[in-house]
Amino acid sequence: MSSSPEGPVQAATALAIRVAGAALVFGLQVLLARLLPEDGYGGFVTLWTWMLALGSFAALGFAESSVRFVPRYHERGRGAALRSYWRFGLLVVMGTGGALAAIAAMLALGIGLDGPGMTVLLVALGLPVLGLEYYLEGVARSLGWFRLAAVPVYILRPVLIGTTCILLSAGGVALTLPVIGAVLIGSMGLVALLMLLMLARQLRGAAAGSTVTTVQQRRLWLRVSLPLLLLSGLDDLASYADVLVLSLLVEPDVVGVYFAAVRALALAGFVAYAMALVSGRRFALDLAVADRRALQSNMLQSTRLTLWATIVAVGLALLAGPLLLGAFGEAFVAGQGVMAIMGAGLVLRAMSGQAGEALIVLGRQREGLLVSFGVLVVTLALSFVLVPELGAEGAAIASATAMACRTAALAMLLWRSDRLRVLSFGLPSLSRA
């Protein structure tokens, strides 16, 4: 991403980790689809999707605001400010997440633990852990510690979940929804604890000094983070709204088939994530030294890398579609149409490159919030119209259309507000990456 080879090497490392993680997650999904009945797997999908859709809210925007503050403090040698931000964010995320979980758990107990009440309880217990995990990942990638940001979450976590499920099944334990939920939450907790210990140790050496926090600093961090809470939360809700609507309108087995098709395209989705690991920090460093030309160049380069890597990944996934879906079971092969539609949507989304990261770095979170809200509205409206008529394919069409709207909105927004171009269809130049 920069003029040095550091950018492409870091992006390639992040992508390699996510490719390995995609294989592990895919294997985990196949394992669970085989161990659980079709409706049981659909129940797991519903639980996990609600956690992912609401996880960013639990991080309270600090996972995203770290991309703005941490690289700047680190670049300017402000170690005290960096450590103060780290500790303040940790306190806010853990304290607020625990309080909200307690309230949600009481609500679930009031509803009753039969049916939806159990899902509500498990989501309530899992969200604080997931929010902490998001925050720790955000701080790690903001400091350029990409392996620490990715390996525990995308390599270790699926290994823990899969191994535990195999051992439980071999021991004769029925993998009911409460059992699967406990395995998920326990695995996330272990991963978050490991990341917390490793980050705390790294930061002691990288940002030594006082950690006194002023009222003005705390207000600034909250003022920036809370709008990002809505921005990232709405973005995640929009990403998973299709699955959530499906879970309300169709049988669990249909939800399972749809989710399997989405999982089969996971590699293409991870391409954008790998670039985001590098891009947000690179954009922040460009702004820290007031190099507008470098910012524009890096934005276009990130778009080209994201777009063409996504096209290749989608093409490979579609070619292997029957094999990938068949691994879940014969009934899941019906998801090939969903794969094709969602693949087109991922390519349309990739055309905006890392525009979302640029908005955060530029302090345009309020404008980004409007974009995310609009994407969510489009997804929900089209899903409720199309799913009753077309089923899973209707949800895929709604999601792909929303991705196209997101790309168009981000491109227009960045051009009008900052005269920064986003769209670029040329081949990436690795010498400038």
Coordinates of C-alpha atoms in Angstrom, one line a residue:
M1 CA 0.0 0.0 0.0
S2 CA 2.9 2.3 0.6
S3 CA 5.9 3.0 -1.5
S4 CA 7.8 0.4 0.5
P5 CA 7.3 -3.4 0.2
E6 CA 5.8 -3.4 3.7
G7 CA 2.3 -2.9 2.5
P8 CA 1.9 -5.8 0.1
V9 CA 3.8 -8.1 2.4
Q10 CA 1.5 -7.3 5.2
A11 CA -1.6 -7.6 3.0
A12 CA -0.4 -10.9 1.7
T13 CA 0.3 -12.2 5.2
A14 CA -3.1 -11.1 6.4
L15 CA -4.8 -12.7 3.3
A16 CA -2.8 -15.9 3.8
I17 CA -4.0 -16.1 7.4
R18 CA -7.6 -15.4 6.4
V19 CA -7.4 -18.1 3.6
A20 CA -6.2 -20.6 6.2
G21 CA -9.0 -19.3 8.5
A22 CA -11.5 -19.6 5.7
A23 CA -10.6 -23.3 5.2
L24 CA -10.9 -23.9 8.9
V25 CA -14.2 -22.2 9.2
F26 CA -15.5 -24.0 6.2
G27 CA -14.4 -27.3 7.7
L28 CA -16.1 -26.3 11.0
Q29 CA -19.4 -25.5 9.2
V30 CA -19.3 -28.8 7.4
L31 CA -18.5 -30.6 10.6
L32 CA -21.5 -29.0 12.4
A33 CA -23.8 -29.6 9.4
R34 CA -22.9 -33.3 9.6
L35 CA -23.1 -33.6 13.4
L36 CA -26.4 -31.7 13.7
P37 CA -29.8 -32.3 12.0
E38 CA -30.7 -29.8 9.3
D39 CA -33.0 -27.8 11.6
G40 CA -30.4 -28.0 14.3
Y41 CA -27.7 -26.6 12.0
G42 CA -30.2 -23.8 11.0
G43 CA -30.6 -23.0 14.7
F44 CA -26.9 -22.7 15.1
V45 CA -26.7 -20.4 12.0
T46 CA -29.4 -18.2 13.5
L47 CA -27.6 -17.9 16.8
W48 CA -24.2 -17.2 15.3
T49 CA -25.6 -14.7 12.8
W50 CA -27.3 -12.7 15.6
M51 CA -24.0 -12.6 17.5
L52 CA -22.1 -11.3 14.4
A53 CA -24.8 -8.8 13.5
L54 CA -24.8 -7.3 17.0
G55 CA -21.1 -7.8 17.8
S56 CA -20.0 -4.3 16.7
F57 CA -22.5 -2.6 18.9
A58 CA -20.9 -4.4 21.9
A59 CA -17.5 -2.9 21.0
L60 CA -19.1 0.6 21.3
G61 CA -17.2 2.0 18.3
F62 CA -13.7 1.6 19.9
A63 CA -12.7 -1.2 17.5
E64 CA -13.1 1.4 14.7
S65 CA -11.9 4.5 16.5
S66 CA -8.6 2.7 17.3
V67 CA -7.8 2.9 13.5
R68 CA -8.0 6.7 13.8
F69 CA -6.2 7.3 17.1
V70 CA -3.7 4.5 17.6
P71 CA -1.6 4.9 14.5
R72 CA -1.5 8.7 15.0
Y73 CA -0.3 8.4 18.6
H74 CA 2.2 5.7 17.7
E75 CA 3.6 7.7 14.7
R76 CA 4.0 10.9 16.8
G77 CA 5.6 9.1 19.7
R78 CA 2.8 9.9 22.1
G79 CA 3.1 6.7 24.2
A80 CA 1.2 8.0 27.2
A81 CA -1.8 8.9 25.0
L82 CA -1.7 5.5 23.3
R83 CA -1.7 3.6 26.6
S84 CA -4.4 5.8 28.0
Y85 CA -6.6 5.2 25.0
W86 CA -6.0 1.4 25.3
R87 CA -7.0 1.3 29.0
F88 CA -9.9 3.6 28.6
G89 CA -11.3 1.6 25.7
L90 CA -10.8 -1.6 27.5
L91 CA -12.7 -0.3 30.6
V92 CA -15.6 1.1 28.6
V93 CA -16.1 -2.0 26.4
M94 CA -15.9 -4.5 29.2
G95 CA -18.0 -2.5 31.7
T96 CA -20.7 -1.6 29.3
G97 CA -20.8 -5.0 27.6
G98 CA -21.2 -6.7 31.0
A99 CA -24.0 -4.4 32.1
L100 CA -25.9 -4.9 28.8
A101 CA -25.5 -8.6 28.9
A102 CA -27.0 -8.7 32.4
I103 CA -30.0 -6.8 31.3
A104 CA -30.5 -8.9 28.2
A105 CA -30.1 -12.1 30.2
M106 CA -32.8 -11.0 32.6
L107 CA -35.1 -10.3 29.7
A108 CA -34.4 -13.8 28.3
L109 CA -35.2 -15.4 31.6
G110 CA -38.4 -13.4 31.7
I111 CA -39.4 -14.7 28.2
G112 CA -38.6 -18.3 29.1
L113 CA -35.8 -20.5 27.9
D114 CA -38.0 -22.4 25.5
G115 CA -37.7 -21.4 21.8
P116 CA -36.5 -17.8 21.2
G117 CA -35.7 -17.2 24.8
M118 CA -32.7 -19.6 24.7
T119 CA -31.3 -17.8 21.6
V120 CA -31.7 -14.4 23.3
L121 CA -29.9 -15.7 26.4
L122 CA -27.0 -17.1 24.5
V123 CA -26.6 -14.0 22.4
A124 CA -26.7 -11.8 25.5
L125 CA -23.9 -13.9 27.1
G126 CA -21.8 -14.0 24.0
L127 CA -21.9 -10.3 22.9
P128 CA -19.7 -8.9 25.6
V129 CA -17.0 -11.4 24.8
L130 CA -17.3 -10.8 21.1
G131 CA -17.2 -7.0 21.6
L132 CA -14.0 -7.3 23.6
E133 CA -12.5 -9.5 20.9
Y134 CA -13.4 -6.9 18.2
Y135 CA -11.8 -4.1 20.3
L136 CA -8.6 -6.1 20.8
E137 CA -8.4 -7.0 17.1
G138 CA -8.9 -3.3 16.2
V139 CA -6.0 -2.2 18.4
A140 CA -3.7 -4.9 17.2
R141 CA -4.3 -4.1 13.5
S142 CA -4.0 -0.3 14.2
L143 CA -0.5 -1.0 15.5
G144 CA 0.4 -3.1 12.5
W145 CA 0.4 -6.3 14.5
F146 CA -1.5 -8.2 11.9
R147 CA -0.7 -11.7 13.0
L148 CA -1.9 -11.0 16.5
A149 CA -5.0 -9.4 15.1
A150 CA -5.9 -12.4 12.9
V151 CA -4.4 -15.7 14.1
P152 CA -6.2 -16.0 17.4
V153 CA -9.6 -15.2 15.9
Y154 CA -9.5 -16.8 12.6
I155 CA -7.2 -19.8 13.2
L156 CA -7.4 -20.7 16.9
R157 CA -11.1 -20.1 17.5
P158 CA -12.5 -22.5 14.9
V159 CA -9.9 -25.1 16.0
L160 CA -11.1 -24.8 19.6
I161 CA -14.8 -25.0 18.5
G162 CA -14.4 -27.9 16.2
T163 CA -12.2 -29.9 18.6
T164 CA -14.6 -29.4 21.5
C165 CA -17.6 -30.5 19.4
I166 CA -15.8 -33.6 18.2
L167 CA -14.8 -34.6 21.7
L168 CA -18.3 -33.9 23.1
S169 CA -20.0 -35.9 20.3
A170 CA -17.5 -38.8 20.8
G171 CA -18.4 -38.7 24.5
G172 CA -22.1 -39.1 23.7
V173 CA -23.1 -35.6 24.5
A174 CA -25.9 -34.3 22.3
L175 CA -25.0 -31.1 20.5
T176 CA -28.1 -29.1 21.4
L177 CA -28.4 -25.4 20.9
P178 CA -27.4 -24.6 24.6
V179 CA -24.3 -26.9 24.2
I180 CA -23.2 -25.4 20.9
G181 CA -23.8 -21.9 22.4
A182 CA -21.6 -22.7 25.4
V183 CA -18.9 -24.0 23.2
L184 CA -19.0 -20.8 21.1
I185 CA -18.9 -18.5 24.1
G186 CA -16.2 -20.5 25.8
S187 CA -14.0 -20.5 22.8
M188 CA -14.4 -16.8 22.2
G189 CA -13.6 -16.2 25.9
L190 CA -10.3 -18.1 25.7
V191 CA -9.3 -16.3 22.5
A192 CA -10.1 -12.9 23.9
L193 CA -8.2 -13.6 27.1
L194 CA -5.1 -14.7 25.1
M195 CA -5.3 -11.6 22.9
L196 CA -5.7 -9.4 26.0
L197 CA -2.6 -10.8 27.7
M198 CA -0.5 -10.6 24.5
L199 CA -1.5 -7.0 23.7
A200 CA -1.0 -5.9 27.3
R201 CA 2.5 -7.3 27.2
Q202 CA 3.3 -5.8 23.8
L203 CA 2.0 -2.4 24.7
R204 CA 4.2 -2.2 27.9
G205 CA 7.2 -2.2 25.7
A206 CA 5.8 -0.2 22.7
A207 CA 4.2 2.6 24.6
A208 CA 5.9 3.1 28.0
G209 CA 5.2 6.0 30.2
S210 CA 2.4 7.6 32.2
T211 CA -1.2 6.6 31.6
V212 CA -2.9 9.7 33.1
T213 CA -6.1 10.4 31.1
T214 CA -7.6 13.9 31.0
V215 CA -11.3 14.6 30.8
Q216 CA -10.8 16.2 27.4
Q217 CA -9.2 13.1 26.0
R218 CA -12.0 10.8 27.3
R219 CA -14.6 13.1 25.8
L220 CA -12.8 13.1 22.5
W221 CA -12.5 9.4 22.4
L222 CA -16.2 8.9 23.3
R223 CA -17.3 11.6 20.8
V224 CA -15.5 9.9 18.0
S225 CA -16.3 6.3 19.0
L226 CA -20.0 6.5 19.7
P227 CA -21.0 7.5 16.2
L228 CA -18.7 4.7 14.9
L229 CA -20.7 2.4 17.1
L230 CA -23.8 3.1 15.0
L231 CA -21.7 3.1 11.8
S232 CA -20.1 -0.3 12.3
G233 CA -23.2 -1.7 13.9
L234 CA -25.4 -0.8 11.1
D235 CA -22.8 -2.0 8.6
D236 CA -22.8 -5.4 10.3
L237 CA -26.6 -5.5 10.5
A238 CA -26.8 -4.7 6.8
S239 CA -24.3 -7.5 6.1
Y240 CA -26.4 -10.1 8.0
A241 CA -29.9 -8.7 7.5
D242 CA -30.6 -11.2 4.7
V243 CA -29.9 -14.2 7.0
L244 CA -31.9 -12.6 9.8
V245 CA -34.9 -12.0 7.6
L246 CA -34.7 -15.6 6.3
S247 CA -34.6 -16.9 9.9
L248 CA -37.9 -15.1 10.5
L249 CA -39.7 -16.1 7.2
V250 CA -38.5 -19.6 6.3
E251 CA -37.7 -22.9 7.9
P252 CA -34.3 -23.5 9.6
D253 CA -33.2 -25.9 6.9
V254 CA -33.5 -23.2 4.2
V255 CA -31.5 -20.9 6.4
G256 CA -28.8 -23.6 6.7
V257 CA -28.6 -24.0 2.9
Y258 CA -28.3 -20.2 2.4
F259 CA -25.6 -19.9 5.1
A260 CA -23.7 -22.8 3.5
A261 CA -23.7 -21.0 0.2
V262 CA -22.4 -17.8 1.9
R263 CA -19.7 -19.8 3.7
A264 CA -18.6 -21.3 0.4
L265 CA -17.9 -17.7 -0.8
A266 CA -16.0 -16.9 2.4
L267 CA -12.6 -16.6 0.8
A268 CA -13.9 -13.8 -1.5
G269 CA -15.2 -11.9 1.5
F270 CA -12.0 -12.3 3.4
V271 CA -10.1 -10.5 0.6
A272 CA -11.6 -7.2 1.6
Y273 CA -10.9 -7.9 5.3
A274 CA -7.2 -8.6 4.5
M275 CA -6.9 -5.3 2.7
A276 CA -8.7 -3.5 5.5
L277 CA -6.1 -4.7 8.0
V278 CA -3.4 -2.7 6.1
S279 CA -5.4 0.1 4.5
G280 CA -6.9 1.9 7.6
R281 CA -3.4 2.2 9.2
R282 CA -1.8 3.3 5.9
F283 CA -4.5 6.0 5.4
A284 CA -4.1 7.2 8.9
L285 CA -0.3 7.5 8.5
D286 CA -0.8 9.5 5.2
L287 CA -3.0 11.9 7.1
A288 CA -0.6 12.1 10.0
V289 CA 2.1 13.5 7.7
A290 CA -0.5 15.5 5.7
D291 CA 0.4 13.7 2.4
R292 CA -2.9 14.0 0.4
R293 CA -1.4 12.8 -2.8
A294 CA -0.2 9.6 -1.1
L295 CA -3.6 9.1 0.4
Q296 CA -5.3 9.3 -3.0
S297 CA -2.7 6.9 -4.5
N298 CA -3.1 4.4 -1.7
M299 CA -6.9 4.5 -1.9
L300 CA -6.9 3.7 -5.6
Q301 CA -4.3 1.0 -5.1
S302 CA -6.4 -0.6 -2.4
T303 CA -9.4 -0.6 -4.7
R304 CA -7.5 -2.3 -7.4
L305 CA -6.1 -4.9 -5.1
T306 CA -9.5 -5.6 -3.4
L307 CA -11.4 -5.7 -6.7
W308 CA -9.2 -8.1 -8.7
A309 CA -8.4 -10.4 -5.8
T310 CA -12.2 -10.6 -5.1
I311 CA -12.9 -11.4 -8.8
V312 CA -10.4 -14.2 -8.7
A313 CA -11.7 -15.6 -5.4
V314 CA -15.3 -15.5 -6.5
G315 CA -14.5 -17.2 -9.8
L316 CA -12.6 -20.0 -8.0
A317 CA -15.4 -20.4 -5.5
L318 CA -18.1 -20.7 -8.1
L319 CA -16.2 -23.3 -10.1
A320 CA -15.8 -25.4 -7.0
G321 CA -19.4 -24.6 -5.9
P322 CA -20.9 -28.1 -6.3
L323 CA -18.0 -29.7 -4.4
L324 CA -18.0 -27.1 -1.6
L325 CA -21.8 -27.3 -1.1
G326 CA -21.8 -31.1 -1.4
A327 CA -19.5 -31.3 1.5
F328 CA -22.3 -30.1 3.8
G329 CA -24.6 -32.8 2.5
E330 CA -26.7 -33.5 -0.5
A331 CA -29.5 -31.1 0.4
F332 CA -27.1 -28.2 0.4
V333 CA -26.2 -28.4 -3.3
A334 CA -29.4 -26.4 -3.9
G335 CA -27.5 -23.3 -2.9
Q336 CA -25.6 -22.9 -6.2
G337 CA -28.0 -20.2 -7.4
V338 CA -27.5 -18.3 -4.1
M339 CA -23.7 -18.6 -4.6
A340 CA -23.8 -17.0 -8.1
I341 CA -25.9 -14.1 -7.0
M342 CA -23.9 -13.4 -3.8
G343 CA -20.7 -13.7 -5.8
A344 CA -21.8 -10.9 -8.1
G345 CA -22.7 -8.9 -5.1
L346 CA -19.2 -9.3 -3.6
V347 CA -17.6 -8.1 -6.8
L348 CA -19.9 -5.0 -6.7
R349 CA -19.0 -4.3 -3.1
A350 CA -15.2 -4.7 -3.8
M351 CA -15.4 -1.9 -6.4
S352 CA -15.5 0.6 -3.5
G353 CA -12.2 -0.8 -2.2
Q354 CA -11.5 0.4 1.4
A355 CA -13.7 3.5 1.2
G356 CA -15.2 2.6 4.6
E357 CA -11.8 2.7 6.3
A358 CA -11.1 6.0 4.6
L359 CA -14.3 7.5 6.0
I360 CA -13.3 6.6 9.5
V361 CA -9.8 8.0 9.2
L362 CA -11.1 11.2 7.7
G363 CA -13.6 11.7 10.5
R364 CA -16.6 11.2 8.2
Q365 CA -18.3 8.8 10.5
R366 CA -21.6 10.6 10.4
E367 CA -21.8 10.5 6.6
G368 CA -20.8 6.8 6.8
L369 CA -23.6 6.3 9.3
L370 CA -26.1 7.5 6.7
V371 CA -24.7 5.2 4.1
S372 CA -24.9 2.2 6.4
F373 CA -28.4 3.0 7.4
G374 CA -29.4 3.3 3.7
V375 CA -27.9 0.0 2.9
L376 CA -29.7 -1.6 5.8
V377 CA -33.0 -0.2 4.7
V378 CA -32.5 -1.4 1.1
T379 CA -31.5 -4.9 2.4
L380 CA -34.5 -5.2 4.7
A381 CA -37.0 -3.8 2.3
L382 CA -36.0 -6.0 -0.6
S383 CA -35.7 -9.0 1.6
F384 CA -39.2 -8.7 3.0
V385 CA -40.5 -8.3 -0.5
L386 CA -38.5 -11.0 -2.3
V387 CA -38.0 -13.7 0.3
P388 CA -41.7 -14.7 0.4
E389 CA -41.7 -15.0 -3.4
L390 CA -38.2 -16.4 -4.2
G391 CA -37.0 -17.8 -0.9
A392 CA -33.2 -17.9 -0.5
E393 CA -32.6 -16.5 -3.9
G394 CA -34.7 -13.5 -3.0
A395 CA -32.5 -12.8 0.0
A396 CA -29.4 -13.1 -2.1
I397 CA -30.8 -10.6 -4.7
A398 CA -31.6 -8.2 -1.9
S399 CA -28.1 -8.4 -0.4
A400 CA -26.3 -8.0 -3.8
T401 CA -28.5 -5.0 -4.7
A402 CA -27.6 -3.4 -1.3
M403 CA -23.9 -4.0 -2.0
A404 CA -24.1 -2.1 -5.3
C405 CA -25.9 0.8 -3.6
R406 CA -23.2 0.9 -0.9
T407 CA -20.4 1.2 -3.5
A408 CA -22.2 4.0 -5.4
A409 CA -22.9 5.9 -2.2
L410 CA -19.4 5.7 -0.8
A411 CA -17.8 6.7 -4.1
M412 CA -20.1 9.8 -4.4
L413 CA -19.6 10.7 -0.8
L414 CA -15.8 10.7 -0.8
W415 CA -15.7 12.6 -4.0
R416 CA -18.1 15.3 -2.9
S417 CA -16.7 15.8 0.6
D418 CA -13.0 15.3 0.1
R419 CA -12.4 15.2 -3.7
L420 CA -11.0 11.7 -3.3
R421 CA -11.6 9.1 -6.0
V422 CA -12.5 5.5 -5.0
L423 CA -13.4 3.6 -8.2
S424 CA -10.4 2.2 -10.2
F425 CA -10.6 -0.8 -12.6
G426 CA -7.0 -1.0 -13.7
L427 CA -4.7 -3.8 -12.6
P428 CA -2.8 -3.2 -9.4
S429 CA 0.8 -2.2 -9.5
L430 CA 2.7 -4.3 -6.9
S431 CA 5.7 -2.0 -7.1
R432 CA 3.5 0.8 -5.6
A433 CA 1.3 -1.4 -3.5

